[in-house]
Coordinates of N, CA and C in Angstrom, one line a residue:
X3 N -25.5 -12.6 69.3 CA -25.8 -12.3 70.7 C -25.5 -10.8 71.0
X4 N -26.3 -10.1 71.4 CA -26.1 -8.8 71.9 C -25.3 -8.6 72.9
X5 N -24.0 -7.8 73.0 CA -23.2 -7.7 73.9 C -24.0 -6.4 74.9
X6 N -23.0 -6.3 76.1 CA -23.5 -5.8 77.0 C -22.4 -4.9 77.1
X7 N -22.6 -3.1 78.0 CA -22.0 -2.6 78.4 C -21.3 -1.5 77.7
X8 N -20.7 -0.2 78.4 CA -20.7 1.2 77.5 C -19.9 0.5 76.1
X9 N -18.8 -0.4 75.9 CA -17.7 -0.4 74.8 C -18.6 -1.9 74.0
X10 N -19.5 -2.7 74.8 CA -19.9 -3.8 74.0 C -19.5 -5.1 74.0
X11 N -18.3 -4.5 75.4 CA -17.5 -5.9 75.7 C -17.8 -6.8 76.6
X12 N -19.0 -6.5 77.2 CA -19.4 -7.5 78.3 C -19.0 -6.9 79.7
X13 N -18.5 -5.2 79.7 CA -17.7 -4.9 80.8 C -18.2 -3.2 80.8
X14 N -19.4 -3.6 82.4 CA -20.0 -2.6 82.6 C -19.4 -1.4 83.7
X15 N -20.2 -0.6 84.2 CA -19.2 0.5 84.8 C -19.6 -0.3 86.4
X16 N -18.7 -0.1 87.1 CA -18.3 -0.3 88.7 C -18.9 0.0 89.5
X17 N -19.5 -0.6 90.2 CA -20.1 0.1 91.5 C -19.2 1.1 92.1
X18 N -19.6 1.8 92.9 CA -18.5 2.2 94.2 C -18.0 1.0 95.2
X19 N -16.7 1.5 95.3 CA -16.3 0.4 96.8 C -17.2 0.9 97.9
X20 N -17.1 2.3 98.7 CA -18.0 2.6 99.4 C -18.9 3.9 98.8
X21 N -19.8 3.7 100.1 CA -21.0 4.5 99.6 C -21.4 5.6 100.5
X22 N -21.6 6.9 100.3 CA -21.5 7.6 101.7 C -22.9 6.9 102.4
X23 N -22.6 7.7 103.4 CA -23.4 6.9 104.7 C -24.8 7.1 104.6
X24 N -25.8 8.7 103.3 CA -26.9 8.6 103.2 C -27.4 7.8 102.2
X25 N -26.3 7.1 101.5 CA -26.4 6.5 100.1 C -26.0 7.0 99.1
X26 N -26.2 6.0 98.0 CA -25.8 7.1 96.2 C -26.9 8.2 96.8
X27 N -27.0 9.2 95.4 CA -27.8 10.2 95.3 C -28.9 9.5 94.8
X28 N -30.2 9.9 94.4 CA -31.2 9.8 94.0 C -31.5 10.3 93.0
X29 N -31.5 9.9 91.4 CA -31.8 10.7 90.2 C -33.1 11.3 90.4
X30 N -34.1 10.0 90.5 CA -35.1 10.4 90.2 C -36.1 9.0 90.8
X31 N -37.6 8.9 91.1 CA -38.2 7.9 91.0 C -39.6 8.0 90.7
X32 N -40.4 6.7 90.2 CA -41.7 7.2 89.8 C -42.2 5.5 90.4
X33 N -43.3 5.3 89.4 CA -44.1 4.3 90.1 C -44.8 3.9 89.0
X34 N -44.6 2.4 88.6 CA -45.1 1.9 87.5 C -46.2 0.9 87.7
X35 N -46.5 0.6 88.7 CA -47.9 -0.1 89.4 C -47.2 -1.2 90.0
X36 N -47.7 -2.3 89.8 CA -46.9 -3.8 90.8 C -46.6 -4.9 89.9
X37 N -45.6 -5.5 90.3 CA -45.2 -6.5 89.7 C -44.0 -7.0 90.0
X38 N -43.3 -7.6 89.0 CA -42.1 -8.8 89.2 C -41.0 -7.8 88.2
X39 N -41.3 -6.7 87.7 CA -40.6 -6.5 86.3 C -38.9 -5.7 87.0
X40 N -38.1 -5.8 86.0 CA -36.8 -5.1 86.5 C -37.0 -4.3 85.1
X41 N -35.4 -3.9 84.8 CA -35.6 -2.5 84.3 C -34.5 -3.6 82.4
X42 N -34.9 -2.9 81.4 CA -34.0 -3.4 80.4 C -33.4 -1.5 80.0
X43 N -32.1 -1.6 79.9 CA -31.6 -0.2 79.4 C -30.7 0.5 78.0
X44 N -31.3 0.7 77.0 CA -30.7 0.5 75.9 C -31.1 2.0 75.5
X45 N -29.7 2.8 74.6 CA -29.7 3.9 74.2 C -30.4 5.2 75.4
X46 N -30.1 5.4 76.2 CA -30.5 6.3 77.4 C -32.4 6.2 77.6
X47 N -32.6 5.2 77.5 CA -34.5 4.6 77.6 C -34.0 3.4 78.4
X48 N -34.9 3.7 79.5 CA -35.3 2.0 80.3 C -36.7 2.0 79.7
X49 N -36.8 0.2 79.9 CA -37.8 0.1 79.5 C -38.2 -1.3 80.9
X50 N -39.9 -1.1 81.0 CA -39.9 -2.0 82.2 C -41.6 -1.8 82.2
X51 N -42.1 -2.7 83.4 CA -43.5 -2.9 82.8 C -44.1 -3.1 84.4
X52 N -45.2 -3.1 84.2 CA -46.5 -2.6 85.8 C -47.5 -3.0 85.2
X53 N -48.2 -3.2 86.3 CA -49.8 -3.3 86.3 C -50.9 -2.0 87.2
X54 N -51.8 -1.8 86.6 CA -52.6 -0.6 87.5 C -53.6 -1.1 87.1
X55 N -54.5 -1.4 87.9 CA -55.6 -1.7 87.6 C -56.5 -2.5 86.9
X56 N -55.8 -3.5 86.7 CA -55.9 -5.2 85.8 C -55.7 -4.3 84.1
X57 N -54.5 -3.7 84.2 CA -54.0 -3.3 82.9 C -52.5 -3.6 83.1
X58 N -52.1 -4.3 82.5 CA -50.3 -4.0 82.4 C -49.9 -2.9 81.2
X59 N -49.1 -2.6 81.5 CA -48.6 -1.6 81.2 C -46.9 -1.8 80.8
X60 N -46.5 -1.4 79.5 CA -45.3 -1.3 79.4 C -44.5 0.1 79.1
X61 N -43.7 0.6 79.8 CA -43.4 1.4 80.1 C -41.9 1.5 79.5
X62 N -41.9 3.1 78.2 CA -40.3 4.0 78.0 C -40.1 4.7 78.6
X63 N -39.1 5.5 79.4 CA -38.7 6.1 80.4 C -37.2 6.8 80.0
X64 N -37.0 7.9 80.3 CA -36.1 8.8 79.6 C -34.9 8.2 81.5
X65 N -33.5 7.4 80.7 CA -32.9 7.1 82.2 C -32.3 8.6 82.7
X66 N -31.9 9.5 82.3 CA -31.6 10.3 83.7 C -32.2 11.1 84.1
X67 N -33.5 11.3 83.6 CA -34.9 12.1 84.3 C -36.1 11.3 84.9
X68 N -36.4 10.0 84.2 CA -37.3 9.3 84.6 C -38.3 10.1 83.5
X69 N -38.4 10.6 83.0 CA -39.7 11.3 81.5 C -40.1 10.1 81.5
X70 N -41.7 10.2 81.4 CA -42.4 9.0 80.4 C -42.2 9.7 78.7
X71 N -41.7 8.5 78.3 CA -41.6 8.8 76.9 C -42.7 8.2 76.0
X72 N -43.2 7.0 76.4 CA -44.1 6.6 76.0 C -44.7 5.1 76.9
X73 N -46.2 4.4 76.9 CA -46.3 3.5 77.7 C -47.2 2.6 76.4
X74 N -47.4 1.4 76.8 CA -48.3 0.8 76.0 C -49.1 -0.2 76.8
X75 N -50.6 -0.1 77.4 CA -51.1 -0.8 77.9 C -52.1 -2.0 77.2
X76 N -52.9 -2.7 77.8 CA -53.5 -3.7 77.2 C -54.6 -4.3 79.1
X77 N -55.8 -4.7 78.8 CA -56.2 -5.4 79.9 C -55.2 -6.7 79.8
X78 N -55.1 -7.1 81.6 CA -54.6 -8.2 82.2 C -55.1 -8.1 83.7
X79 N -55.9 -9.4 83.5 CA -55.9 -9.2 85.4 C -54.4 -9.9 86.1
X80 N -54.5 -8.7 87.4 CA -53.1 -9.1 88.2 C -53.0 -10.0 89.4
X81 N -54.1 -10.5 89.6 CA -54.1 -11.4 90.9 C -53.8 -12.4 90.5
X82 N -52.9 -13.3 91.8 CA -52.7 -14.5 91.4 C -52.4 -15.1 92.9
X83 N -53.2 -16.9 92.7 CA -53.4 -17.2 93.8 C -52.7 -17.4 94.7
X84 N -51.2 -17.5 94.3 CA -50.1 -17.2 95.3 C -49.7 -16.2 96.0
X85 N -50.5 -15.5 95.7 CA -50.1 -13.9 96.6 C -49.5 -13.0 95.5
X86 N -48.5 -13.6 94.5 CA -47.7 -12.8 93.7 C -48.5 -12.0 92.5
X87 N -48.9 -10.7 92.9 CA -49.6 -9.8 91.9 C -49.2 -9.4 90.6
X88 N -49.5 -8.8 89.8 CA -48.7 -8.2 88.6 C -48.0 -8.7 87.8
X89 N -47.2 -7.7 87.2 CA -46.4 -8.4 86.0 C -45.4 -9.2 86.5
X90 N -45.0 -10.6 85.4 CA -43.6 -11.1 85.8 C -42.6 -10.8 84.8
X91 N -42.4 -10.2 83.7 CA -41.6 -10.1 82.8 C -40.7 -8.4 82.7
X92 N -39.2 -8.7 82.4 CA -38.6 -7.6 81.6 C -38.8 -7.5 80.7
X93 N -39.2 -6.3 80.0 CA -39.3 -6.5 78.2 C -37.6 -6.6 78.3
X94 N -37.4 -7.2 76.8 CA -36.0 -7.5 76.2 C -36.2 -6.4 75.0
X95 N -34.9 -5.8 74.7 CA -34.2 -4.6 73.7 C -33.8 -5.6 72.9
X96 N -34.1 -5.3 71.2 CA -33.0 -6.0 70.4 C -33.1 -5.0 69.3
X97 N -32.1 -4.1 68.9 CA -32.3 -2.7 68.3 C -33.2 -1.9 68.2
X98 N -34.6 -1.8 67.6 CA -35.5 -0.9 67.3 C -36.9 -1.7 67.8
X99 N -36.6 -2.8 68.5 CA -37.9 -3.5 68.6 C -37.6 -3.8 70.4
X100 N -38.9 -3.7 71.3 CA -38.6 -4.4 72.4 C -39.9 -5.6 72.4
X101 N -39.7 -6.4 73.2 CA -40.6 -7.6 73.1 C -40.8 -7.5 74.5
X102 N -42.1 -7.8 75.5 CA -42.7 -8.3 76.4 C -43.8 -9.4 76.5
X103 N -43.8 -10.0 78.0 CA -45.1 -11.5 77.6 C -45.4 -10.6 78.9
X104 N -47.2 -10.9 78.9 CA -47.4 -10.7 80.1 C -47.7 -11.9 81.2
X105 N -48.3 -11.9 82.1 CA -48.2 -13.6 82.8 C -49.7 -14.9 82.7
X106 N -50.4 -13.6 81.3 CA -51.3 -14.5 80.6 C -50.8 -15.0 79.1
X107 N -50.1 -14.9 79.1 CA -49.5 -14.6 77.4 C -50.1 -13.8 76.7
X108 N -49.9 -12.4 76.6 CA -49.8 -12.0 76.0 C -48.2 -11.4 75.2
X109 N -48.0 -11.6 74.2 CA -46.8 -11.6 73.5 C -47.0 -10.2 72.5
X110 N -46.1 -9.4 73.2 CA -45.7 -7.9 71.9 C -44.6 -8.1 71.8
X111 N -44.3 -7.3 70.3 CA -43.0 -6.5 70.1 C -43.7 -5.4 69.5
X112 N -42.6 -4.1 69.5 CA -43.1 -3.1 69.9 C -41.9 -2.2 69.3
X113 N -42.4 -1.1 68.6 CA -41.7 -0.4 68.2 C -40.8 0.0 69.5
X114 N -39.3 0.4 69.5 CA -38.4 1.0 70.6 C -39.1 2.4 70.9
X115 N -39.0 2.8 69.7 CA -39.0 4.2 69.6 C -40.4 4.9 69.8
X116 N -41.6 4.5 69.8 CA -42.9 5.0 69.7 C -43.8 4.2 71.0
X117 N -43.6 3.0 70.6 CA -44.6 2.1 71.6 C -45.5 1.3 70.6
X118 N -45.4 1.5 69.8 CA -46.3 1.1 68.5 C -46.2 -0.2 68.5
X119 N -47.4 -0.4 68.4 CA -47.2 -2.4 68.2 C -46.6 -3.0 66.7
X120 N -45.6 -3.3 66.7 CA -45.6 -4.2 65.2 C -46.2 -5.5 65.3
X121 N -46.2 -6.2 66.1 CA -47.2 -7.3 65.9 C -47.3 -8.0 67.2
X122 N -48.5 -9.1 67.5 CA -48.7 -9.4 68.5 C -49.0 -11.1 68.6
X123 N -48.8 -11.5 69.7 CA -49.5 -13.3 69.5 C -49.8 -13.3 71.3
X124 N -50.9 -14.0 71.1 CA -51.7 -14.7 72.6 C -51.4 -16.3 72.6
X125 N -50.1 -16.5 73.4 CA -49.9 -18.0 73.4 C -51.1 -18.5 74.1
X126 N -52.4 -18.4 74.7 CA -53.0 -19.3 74.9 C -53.7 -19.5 73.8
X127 N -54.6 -18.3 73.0 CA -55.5 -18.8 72.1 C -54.5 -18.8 70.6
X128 N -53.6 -18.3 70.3 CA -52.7 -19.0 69.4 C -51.9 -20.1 69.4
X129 N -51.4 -20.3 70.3 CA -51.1 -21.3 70.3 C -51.1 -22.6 71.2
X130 N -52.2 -22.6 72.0 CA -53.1 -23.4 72.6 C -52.0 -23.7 74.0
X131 N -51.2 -22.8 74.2 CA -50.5 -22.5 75.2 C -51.3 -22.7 76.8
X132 N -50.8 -23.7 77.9 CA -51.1 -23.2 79.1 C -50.6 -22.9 79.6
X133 N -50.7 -21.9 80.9 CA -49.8 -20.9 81.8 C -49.5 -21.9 83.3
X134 N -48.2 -21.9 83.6 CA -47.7 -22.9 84.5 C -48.9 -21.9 85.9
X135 N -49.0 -22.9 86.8 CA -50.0 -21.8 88.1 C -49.8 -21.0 88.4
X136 N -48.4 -20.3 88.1 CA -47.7 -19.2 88.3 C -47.6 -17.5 87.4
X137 N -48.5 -18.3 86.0 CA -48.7 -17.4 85.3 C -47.1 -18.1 83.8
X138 N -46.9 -16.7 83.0 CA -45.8 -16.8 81.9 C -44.6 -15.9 82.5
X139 N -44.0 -17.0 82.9 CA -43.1 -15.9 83.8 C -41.9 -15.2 83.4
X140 N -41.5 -16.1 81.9 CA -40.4 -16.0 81.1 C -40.0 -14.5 80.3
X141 N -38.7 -14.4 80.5 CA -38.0 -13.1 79.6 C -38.2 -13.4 78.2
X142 N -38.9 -12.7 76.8 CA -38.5 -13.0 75.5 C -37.4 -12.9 75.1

């Protein structure tokens, strides 16, 4: 199991008790299209995923500048009858590889470092997978 946090012990840095009154500061911000995704953070890269234009998109991002380091998209249409647009997934970090599903199944892992695909599976036509009405909403 991958531990979490600067020492690995499960024990991350603190919020503040208070906050001044305009807020924290603001590093930086950008815009990765729509969706459900949050951020995975491993070795100074977030990594996190969007949709633009019935493409998802997964996105490396330099954390204290916001740099695109690299992205890796693929067609996906993003509507969905519930109202809920876009991606549902975080990609997950597991050393040198990140993995994302999108909310059709599509299934990467992906080089950390490049974006490069090492390999891929479509749980519906591989594996005769159907998507709950909601789409594949699950973390890998």
């Amino acid at each position: 199991m991958a531990r979490t946090g600067p020492q690995r012990d499960f024990q991350g840095n603190r919020l503040a008790d208070q906050w001044p009154a305009e807020g924290p500061k603001k590093l930086w911000e950008g815009n990765v299209g729509i969706g459900y995704s949050s951020f995975s953070v491993a070795k100074g890269r977030l990594y996190t995923m969007g949709n633009v234009q019935e493409k998802d998109y997964v996105y490396s991002l330099d954390a204290e500048t916001g740099k695109l380091r690299w992205r890796h998209e693929y067609p996906c249409a993003s509507r969905d009858d519930n109202g809920y647009h876009g991606t549902r997934c975080t990609p997950t970090v597991d050393e040198d590889r990140i993995y994302s599903l999108s909310r059709h199944g599509h299934f990467f892992c992906l080089d950390a470092a490049t974006g490069a695909v090492k390999w891929s599976k479509d749980f519906k036509k591989d594996f005769g997978g159907q998507a709950p009405k909601w789409g594949f909403p699950g973390r890998p």
